[in-house]
């Protein structure tokens, strides 16, 4: 049963952690410079798309990597920019509000699964890459659609689940894996509980993906412009898993700033495999499809990039962590003691302009 305190506890943890980030950030900047501290890496690319479109800033060299970013967050930025003049501040506000929605939904999903909601939220917020939930990135906005979609599916509200999943598909290509996982979940649900009369709704989450591909085709003549933008902007060509591991390992064993980042990628890959095995062992088939699709895409790239950050989107993992911790509280205590300091270090890296995932 979902309790009223689930939403309250989730919001307390979310806004409490945001207040902590605000204080920590202002230690090195004035209030006026707060937003500028967060104007890093992909944030600038999202702002460029929101302000000028996929052709980029007029007069500047074209950026072939821009189509890799789906239009959901840029559209949200344009909307918020109508009342918030600073683009970076608009991104922070989008993440703040959408993150609150996502945390409440995660707490409620955990309680539906028989776990304490606040533990699932705490597990996510203490994760080393949690800084990206606060920055002007797309993770919070995606989760604000994806987790409520999954919660609606768990409760048999399929039209609502499909529409929310379509929102997630507007934000990230990860929406494709969510859409496929919903199909798996529906098949299991329909076989056990009702005739498959609502199956046509399952096509809805795929429509934004088709629409965006068509838009880029009209613009560039390339149906897979988003995929080829990944290759052009970041060199993320297909590679066999062992080749990707070998390339990343060599980079991680070097020296310099990016060697640290590649070590984080390797650690993230180990966690990804362990988490996927955990989901499969628990017979969470639909969640394993959702997570496994992401893992396969990330680990067949020319080298590992943003693998640890992708775990922020694995909401089934945080629910499972809460379920285990409900029976063994020491698991959550140990997790926070290990992960919490890493989260603070990675936040400091991001705010200083270093690559943080």
mmCIF file of N, CA, C and O in Angstrom, residues 126-195:
data_model
loop_
_atom_site.group_PDB
_atom_site.id
_atom_site.type_symbol
_atom_site.label_atom_id
_atom_site.label_comp_id
_atom_site.label_asym_id
_atom_site.label_seq_id
_atom_site.Cartn_x
_atom_site.Cartn_y
_atom_site.Cartn_z
ATOM 1 N N UNK A 126 22.342 9.085 -3.325
ATOM 2 C CA UNK A 126 23.707 8.876 -2.834
ATOM 3 C C UNK A 126 24.628 8.269 -3.884
ATOM 4 O O UNK A 126 25.823 8.116 -3.645
ATOM 5 N N UNK A 127 24.078 7.942 -5.054
ATOM 6 C CA UNK A 127 24.898 7.324 -6.095
ATOM 7 C C UNK A 127 25.959 8.304 -6.575
ATOM 8 O O UNK A 127 25.707 9.517 -6.649
ATOM 9 N N UNK A 128 27.162 7.839 -6.904
ATOM 10 C CA UNK A 128 28.250 8.760 -7.268
ATOM 11 C C UNK A 128 27.933 9.715 -8.408
ATOM 12 O O UNK A 128 28.504 10.800 -8.472
ATOM 13 N N UNK A 129 27.021 9.366 -9.311
ATOM 14 C CA UNK A 129 26.711 10.221 -10.454
ATOM 15 C C UNK A 129 25.478 11.102 -10.231
ATOM 16 O O UNK A 129 24.966 11.701 -11.180
ATOM 17 N N UNK A 130 25.012 11.188 -8.990
ATOM 18 C CA UNK A 130 23.762 11.900 -8.718
ATOM 19 C C UNK A 130 23.836 13.390 -9.041
ATOM 20 O O UNK A 130 22.800 14.051 -9.136
ATOM 21 N N UNK A 131 25.023 13.931 -9.240
ATOM 22 C CA UNK A 131 25.148 15.344 -9.595
ATOM 23 C C UNK A 131 24.387 15.650 -10.883
ATOM 24 O O UNK A 131 23.864 16.758 -11.063
ATOM 25 N N UNK A 132 24.268 14.668 -11.766
ATOM 26 C CA UNK A 132 23.606 14.918 -13.047
ATOM 27 C C UNK A 132 22.091 15.035 -12.915
ATOM 28 O O UNK A 132 21.431 15.473 -13.852
ATOM 29 N N UNK A 133 21.560 14.645 -11.765
ATOM 30 C CA UNK A 133 20.143 14.871 -11.515
ATOM 31 C C UNK A 133 19.866 16.334 -11.208
ATOM 32 O O UNK A 133 18.742 16.806 -11.376
ATOM 33 N N UNK A 134 20.878 17.038 -10.755
ATOM 34 C CA UNK A 134 20.717 18.457 -10.425
ATOM 35 C C UNK A 134 21.104 19.361 -11.577
ATOM 36 O O UNK A 134 20.540 20.447 -11.741
ATOM 37 N N UNK A 135 22.077 18.942 -12.386
ATOM 38 C CA UNK A 135 22.562 19.777 -13.483
ATOM 39 C C UNK A 135 21.512 19.878 -14.586
ATOM 40 O O UNK A 135 20.506 19.168 -14.579
ATOM 41 N N UNK A 136 21.767 20.755 -15.549
ATOM 42 C CA UNK A 136 20.850 20.922 -16.662
ATOM 43 C C UNK A 136 21.002 19.837 -17.699
ATOM 44 O O UNK A 136 21.181 20.100 -18.889
ATOM 45 N N UNK A 137 20.941 18.604 -17.253
ATOM 46 C CA UNK A 137 21.027 17.418 -18.093
ATOM 47 C C UNK A 137 19.627 16.805 -18.224
ATOM 48 O O UNK A 137 18.683 17.250 -17.590
ATOM 49 N N UNK A 138 19.520 15.739 -18.998
ATOM 50 C CA UNK A 138 18.198 15.179 -19.297
ATOM 51 C C UNK A 138 17.771 14.050 -18.364
ATOM 52 O O UNK A 138 16.654 13.553 -18.479
ATOM 53 N N UNK A 139 18.639 13.637 -17.443
ATOM 54 C CA UNK A 139 18.312 12.488 -16.597
ATOM 55 C C UNK A 139 17.049 12.709 -15.754
ATOM 56 O O UNK A 139 16.163 11.851 -15.705
ATOM 57 N N UNK A 140 16.963 13.844 -15.076
ATOM 58 C CA UNK A 140 15.804 14.083 -14.207
ATOM 59 C C UNK A 140 14.513 14.154 -15.006
ATOM 60 O O UNK A 140 13.482 13.598 -14.600
ATOM 61 N N UNK A 141 14.546 14.827 -16.141
ATOM 62 C CA UNK A 141 13.340 14.947 -16.958
ATOM 63 C C UNK A 141 12.918 13.579 -17.485
ATOM 64 O O UNK A 141 11.721 13.253 -17.517
ATOM 65 N N UNK A 142 13.873 12.770 -17.913
ATOM 66 C CA UNK A 142 13.535 11.427 -18.373
ATOM 67 C C UNK A 142 12.874 10.627 -17.266
ATOM 68 O O UNK A 142 11.832 9.985 -17.479
ATOM 69 N N UNK A 143 13.463 10.638 -16.079
ATOM 70 C CA UNK A 143 12.909 9.869 -14.971
ATOM 71 C C UNK A 143 11.535 10.374 -14.554
ATOM 72 O O UNK A 143 10.703 9.591 -14.072
ATOM 73 N N UNK A 144 11.284 11.671 -14.734
ATOM 74 C CA UNK A 144 9.983 12.231 -14.378
ATOM 75 C C UNK A 144 8.869 11.663 -15.249
ATOM 76 O O UNK A 144 7.692 11.680 -14.857
ATOM 77 N N UNK A 145 9.213 11.168 -16.424
ATOM 78 C CA UNK A 145 8.242 10.476 -17.274
ATOM 79 C C UNK A 145 8.324 8.959 -17.090
ATOM 80 O O UNK A 145 7.305 8.267 -17.018
ATOM 81 N N UNK A 146 9.546 8.429 -17.043
ATOM 82 C CA UNK A 146 9.744 6.978 -17.092
ATOM 83 C C UNK A 146 9.237 6.275 -15.836
ATOM 84 O O UNK A 146 8.566 5.233 -15.929
ATOM 85 N N UNK A 147 9.554 6.812 -14.659
ATOM 86 C CA UNK A 147 9.132 6.118 -13.433
ATOM 87 C C UNK A 147 7.619 6.154 -13.264
ATOM 88 O O UNK A 147 7.006 5.122 -12.956
ATOM 89 N N UNK A 148 6.941 7.304 -13.446
ATOM 90 C CA UNK A 148 5.476 7.259 -13.402
ATOM 91 C C UNK A 148 4.876 6.325 -14.450
ATOM 92 O O UNK A 148 3.839 5.697 -14.209
ATOM 93 N N UNK A 149 5.524 6.220 -15.617
ATOM 94 C CA UNK A 149 5.036 5.290 -16.636
ATOM 95 C C UNK A 149 5.095 3.858 -16.126
ATOM 96 O O UNK A 149 4.147 3.076 -16.295
ATOM 97 N N UNK A 150 6.211 3.512 -15.496
ATOM 98 C CA UNK A 150 6.351 2.150 -14.983
ATOM 99 C C UNK A 150 5.394 1.896 -13.820
ATOM 100 O O UNK A 150 4.814 0.803 -13.713
ATOM 101 N N UNK A 151 5.208 2.896 -12.978
ATOM 102 C CA UNK A 151 4.257 2.773 -11.873
ATOM 103 C C UNK A 151 2.844 2.551 -12.409
ATOM 104 O O UNK A 151 2.100 1.693 -11.910
ATOM 105 N N UNK A 152 2.466 3.306 -13.438
ATOM 106 C CA UNK A 152 1.141 3.137 -14.042
ATOM 107 C C UNK A 152 0.997 1.734 -14.639
ATOM 108 O O UNK A 152 -0.061 1.099 -14.515
ATOM 109 N N UNK A 153 2.055 1.231 -15.273
ATOM 110 C CA UNK A 153 2.001 -0.114 -15.836
ATOM 111 C C UNK A 153 1.831 -1.156 -14.743
ATOM 112 O O UNK A 153 1.047 -2.115 -14.891
ATOM 113 N N UNK A 154 2.549 -0.998 -13.648
ATOM 114 C CA UNK A 154 2.435 -1.931 -12.527
ATOM 115 C C UNK A 154 1.016 -1.962 -11.968
ATOM 116 O O UNK A 154 0.564 -2.980 -11.429
ATOM 117 N N UNK A 155 0.309 -0.855 -12.084
ATOM 118 C CA UNK A 155 -1.055 -0.754 -11.560
ATOM 119 C C UNK A 155 -2.108 -1.013 -12.623
ATOM 120 O O UNK A 155 -3.299 -0.828 -12.378
ATOM 121 N N UNK A 156 -1.685 -1.432 -13.820
ATOM 122 C CA UNK A 156 -2.613 -1.785 -14.869
ATOM 123 C C UNK A 156 -3.235 -0.617 -15.601
ATOM 124 O O UNK A 156 -4.218 -0.789 -16.333
ATOM 125 N N UNK A 157 -2.656 0.562 -15.476
ATOM 126 C CA UNK A 157 -3.177 1.754 -16.152
ATOM 127 C C UNK A 157 -2.374 1.950 -17.443
ATOM 128 O O UNK A 157 -1.531 2.829 -17.546
ATOM 129 N N UNK A 158 -2.671 1.151 -18.441
ATOM 130 C CA UNK A 158 -1.840 1.085 -19.635
ATOM 131 C C UNK A 158 -1.904 2.319 -20.518
ATOM 132 O O UNK A 158 -0.856 2.748 -21.036
ATOM 133 N N UNK A 159 -3.067 2.923 -20.755
ATOM 134 C CA UNK A 159 -3.051 4.165 -21.554
ATOM 135 C C UNK A 159 -2.179 5.248 -20.927
ATOM 136 O O UNK A 159 -1.408 5.923 -21.623
ATOM 137 N N UNK A 160 -2.290 5.395 -19.612
ATOM 138 C CA UNK A 160 -1.460 6.389 -18.914
ATOM 139 C C UNK A 160 0.015 6.025 -19.006
ATOM 140 O O UNK A 160 0.876 6.895 -19.233
ATOM 141 N N UNK A 161 0.309 4.740 -18.840
ATOM 142 C CA UNK A 161 1.704 4.288 -18.934
ATOM 143 C C UNK A 161 2.278 4.590 -20.306
ATOM 144 O O UNK A 161 3.425 5.049 -20.441
ATOM 145 N N UNK A 162 1.498 4.338 -21.346
ATOM 146 C CA UNK A 162 1.978 4.560 -22.715
ATOM 147 C C UNK A 162 2.228 6.027 -22.996
ATOM 148 O O UNK A 162 3.241 6.397 -23.613
ATOM 149 N N UNK A 163 1.338 6.886 -22.538
ATOM 150 C CA UNK A 163 1.503 8.318 -22.784
ATOM 151 C C UNK A 163 2.710 8.875 -22.025
ATOM 152 O O UNK A 163 3.467 9.693 -22.562
ATOM 153 N N UNK A 164 2.891 8.431 -20.803
ATOM 154 C CA UNK A 164 4.056 8.881 -20.038
ATOM 155 C C UNK A 164 5.355 8.357 -20.658
ATOM 156 O O UNK A 164 6.357 9.081 -20.731
ATOM 157 N N UNK A 165 5.338 7.117 -21.108
ATOM 158 C CA UNK A 165 6.524 6.565 -21.768
ATOM 159 C C UNK A 165 6.830 7.306 -23.058
ATOM 160 O O UNK A 165 8.004 7.467 -23.436
ATOM 161 N N UNK A 166 5.788 7.783 -23.744
ATOM 162 C CA UNK A 166 6.018 8.604 -24.941
ATOM 163 C C UNK A 166 6.742 9.891 -24.577
ATOM 164 O O UNK A 166 7.607 10.371 -25.319
ATOM 165 N N UNK A 167 6.392 10.463 -23.422
ATOM 166 C CA UNK A 167 7.129 11.639 -22.948
ATOM 167 C C UNK A 167 8.590 11.332 -22.716
ATOM 168 O O UNK A 167 9.473 12.123 -23.073
ATOM 169 N N UNK A 168 8.865 10.165 -22.126
ATOM 170 C CA UNK A 168 10.257 9.759 -21.912
ATOM 171 C C UNK A 168 10.992 9.583 -23.235
ATOM 172 O O UNK A 168 12.178 9.915 -23.352
ATOM 173 N N UNK A 169 10.298 9.079 -24.255
ATOM 174 C CA UNK A 169 10.915 8.885 -25.564
ATOM 175 C C UNK A 169 11.271 10.199 -26.248
ATOM 176 O O UNK A 169 12.119 10.215 -27.146
ATOM 177 N N UNK A 170 10.620 11.277 -25.840
ATOM 178 C CA UNK A 170 10.971 12.592 -26.379
ATOM 179 C C UNK A 170 12.278 13.115 -25.802
ATOM 180 O O UNK A 170 12.885 14.029 -26.366
ATOM 181 N N UNK A 171 12.702 12.541 -24.682
ATOM 182 C CA UNK A 171 13.829 13.095 -23.933
ATOM 183 C C UNK A 171 15.142 12.391 -24.233
ATOM 184 O O UNK A 171 16.188 13.030 -24.382
ATOM 185 N N UNK A 172 15.113 11.056 -24.336
ATOM 186 C CA UNK A 172 16.338 10.283 -24.536
ATOM 187 C C UNK A 172 16.042 9.049 -25.380
ATOM 188 O O UNK A 172 14.919 8.532 -25.364
ATOM 189 N N UNK A 173 17.057 8.551 -26.048
ATOM 190 C CA UNK A 173 16.911 7.305 -26.792
ATOM 191 C C UNK A 173 16.614 6.159 -25.839
ATOM 192 O O UNK A 173 16.071 5.118 -26.253
ATOM 193 N N UNK A 174 16.910 6.325 -24.570
ATOM 194 C CA UNK A 174 16.577 5.322 -23.561
ATOM 195 C C UNK A 174 15.091 5.010 -23.564
ATOM 196 O O UNK A 174 14.678 3.929 -23.124
ATOM 197 N N UNK A 175 14.278 5.943 -24.056
ATOM 198 C CA UNK A 175 12.853 5.680 -24.171
ATOM 199 C C UNK A 175 12.543 4.477 -25.045
ATOM 200 O O UNK A 175 11.500 3.825 -24.868
ATOM 201 N N UNK A 176 13.428 4.155 -25.984
ATOM 202 C CA UNK A 176 13.236 2.971 -26.816
ATOM 203 C C UNK A 176 13.268 1.706 -25.966
ATOM 204 O O UNK A 176 12.420 0.816 -26.120
ATOM 205 N N UNK A 177 14.229 1.628 -25.048
ATOM 206 C CA UNK A 177 14.336 0.454 -24.190
ATOM 207 C C UNK A 177 13.157 0.383 -23.212
ATOM 208 O O UNK A 177 12.684 -0.704 -22.885
ATOM 209 N N UNK A 178 12.699 1.544 -22.760
ATOM 210 C CA UNK A 178 11.524 1.580 -21.894
ATOM 211 C C UNK A 178 10.292 1.076 -22.647
ATOM 212 O O UNK A 178 9.487 0.309 -22.101
ATOM 213 N N UNK A 179 10.146 1.495 -23.901
ATOM 214 C CA UNK A 179 8.994 1.079 -24.701
ATOM 215 C C UNK A 179 8.990 -0.433 -24.907
ATOM 216 O O UNK A 179 7.943 -1.088 -24.797
ATOM 217 N N UNK A 180 10.152 -1.001 -25.196
ATOM 218 C CA UNK A 180 10.243 -2.454 -25.396
ATOM 219 C C UNK A 180 9.947 -3.178 -24.082
ATOM 220 O O UNK A 180 9.240 -4.205 -24.057
ATOM 221 N N UNK A 181 10.474 -2.653 -22.975
ATOM 222 C CA UNK A 181 10.233 -3.279 -21.673
ATOM 223 C C UNK A 181 8.754 -3.248 -21.301
ATOM 224 O O UNK A 181 8.237 -4.187 -20.688
ATOM 225 N N UNK A 182 8.058 -2.185 -21.679
ATOM 226 C CA UNK A 182 6.619 -2.116 -21.413
ATOM 227 C C UNK A 182 5.861 -3.193 -22.189
ATOM 228 O O UNK A 182 4.864 -3.737 -21.694
ATOM 229 N N UNK A 183 6.330 -3.487 -23.390
ATOM 230 C CA UNK A 183 5.708 -4.575 -24.157
ATOM 231 C C UNK A 183 5.855 -5.895 -23.408
ATOM 232 O O UNK A 183 4.901 -6.668 -23.264
ATOM 233 N N UNK A 184 7.067 -6.164 -22.908
ATOM 234 C CA UNK A 184 7.313 -7.390 -22.149
ATOM 235 C C UNK A 184 6.450 -7.413 -20.896
ATOM 236 O O UNK A 184 5.829 -8.437 -20.554
ATOM 237 N N UNK A 185 6.380 -6.294 -20.204
ATOM 238 C CA UNK A 185 5.567 -6.207 -18.985
ATOM 239 C C UNK A 185 4.089 -6.426 -19.293
ATOM 240 O O UNK A 185 3.373 -7.109 -18.558
ATOM 241 N N UNK A 186 3.631 -5.873 -20.399
ATOM 242 C CA UNK A 186 2.216 -6.016 -20.752
ATOM 243 C C UNK A 186 1.867 -7.455 -21.106
ATOM 244 O O UNK A 186 0.796 -7.957 -20.729
ATOM 245 N N UNK A 187 2.745 -8.112 -21.840
ATOM 246 C CA UNK A 187 2.491 -9.510 -22.189
ATOM 247 C C UNK A 187 2.327 -10.337 -20.921
ATOM 248 O O UNK A 187 1.390 -11.141 -20.789
ATOM 249 N N UNK A 188 3.206 -10.135 -19.971
ATOM 250 C CA UNK A 188 3.123 -10.862 -18.707
ATOM 251 C C UNK A 188 1.836 -10.497 -17.963
ATOM 252 O O UNK A 188 1.123 -11.356 -17.446
ATOM 253 N N UNK A 189 1.510 -9.213 -17.941
ATOM 254 C CA UNK A 189 0.318 -8.738 -17.238
ATOM 255 C C UNK A 189 -0.945 -9.251 -17.914
ATOM 256 O O UNK A 189 -1.864 -9.749 -17.260
ATOM 257 N N UNK A 190 -1.013 -9.139 -19.253
ATOM 258 C CA UNK A 190 -2.228 -9.511 -19.978
ATOM 259 C C UNK A 190 -2.506 -11.003 -19.871
ATOM 260 O O UNK A 190 -3.656 -11.422 -19.717
ATOM 261 N N UNK A 191 -1.456 -11.813 -19.950
ATOM 262 C CA UNK A 191 -1.635 -13.261 -19.872
ATOM 263 C C UNK A 191 -2.227 -13.646 -18.524
ATOM 264 O O UNK A 191 -3.074 -14.533 -18.418
ATOM 265 N N UNK A 192 -1.823 -12.937 -17.481
ATOM 266 C CA UNK A 192 -2.262 -13.302 -16.144
ATOM 267 C C UNK A 192 -3.592 -12.670 -15.736
ATOM 268 O O UNK A 192 -4.309 -13.212 -14.909
ATOM 269 N N UNK A 193 -3.951 -11.501 -16.296
ATOM 270 C CA UNK A 193 -5.043 -10.739 -15.697
ATOM 271 C C UNK A 193 -6.157 -10.320 -16.641
ATOM 272 O O UNK A 193 -7.283 -10.125 -16.197
ATOM 273 N N UNK A 194 -5.873 -10.104 -17.909
ATOM 274 C CA UNK A 194 -6.922 -9.589 -18.776
ATOM 275 C C UNK A 194 -6.607 -9.880 -20.230
ATOM 276 O O UNK A 194 -5.456 -10.132 -20.587
ATOM 277 N N UNK A 195 -7.624 -9.856 -21.095
ATOM 278 C CA UNK A 195 -7.366 -9.994 -22.533
ATOM 279 C C UNK A 195 -6.534 -8.814 -23.028
ATOM 280 O O UNK A 195 -6.610 -7.719 -22.469
#
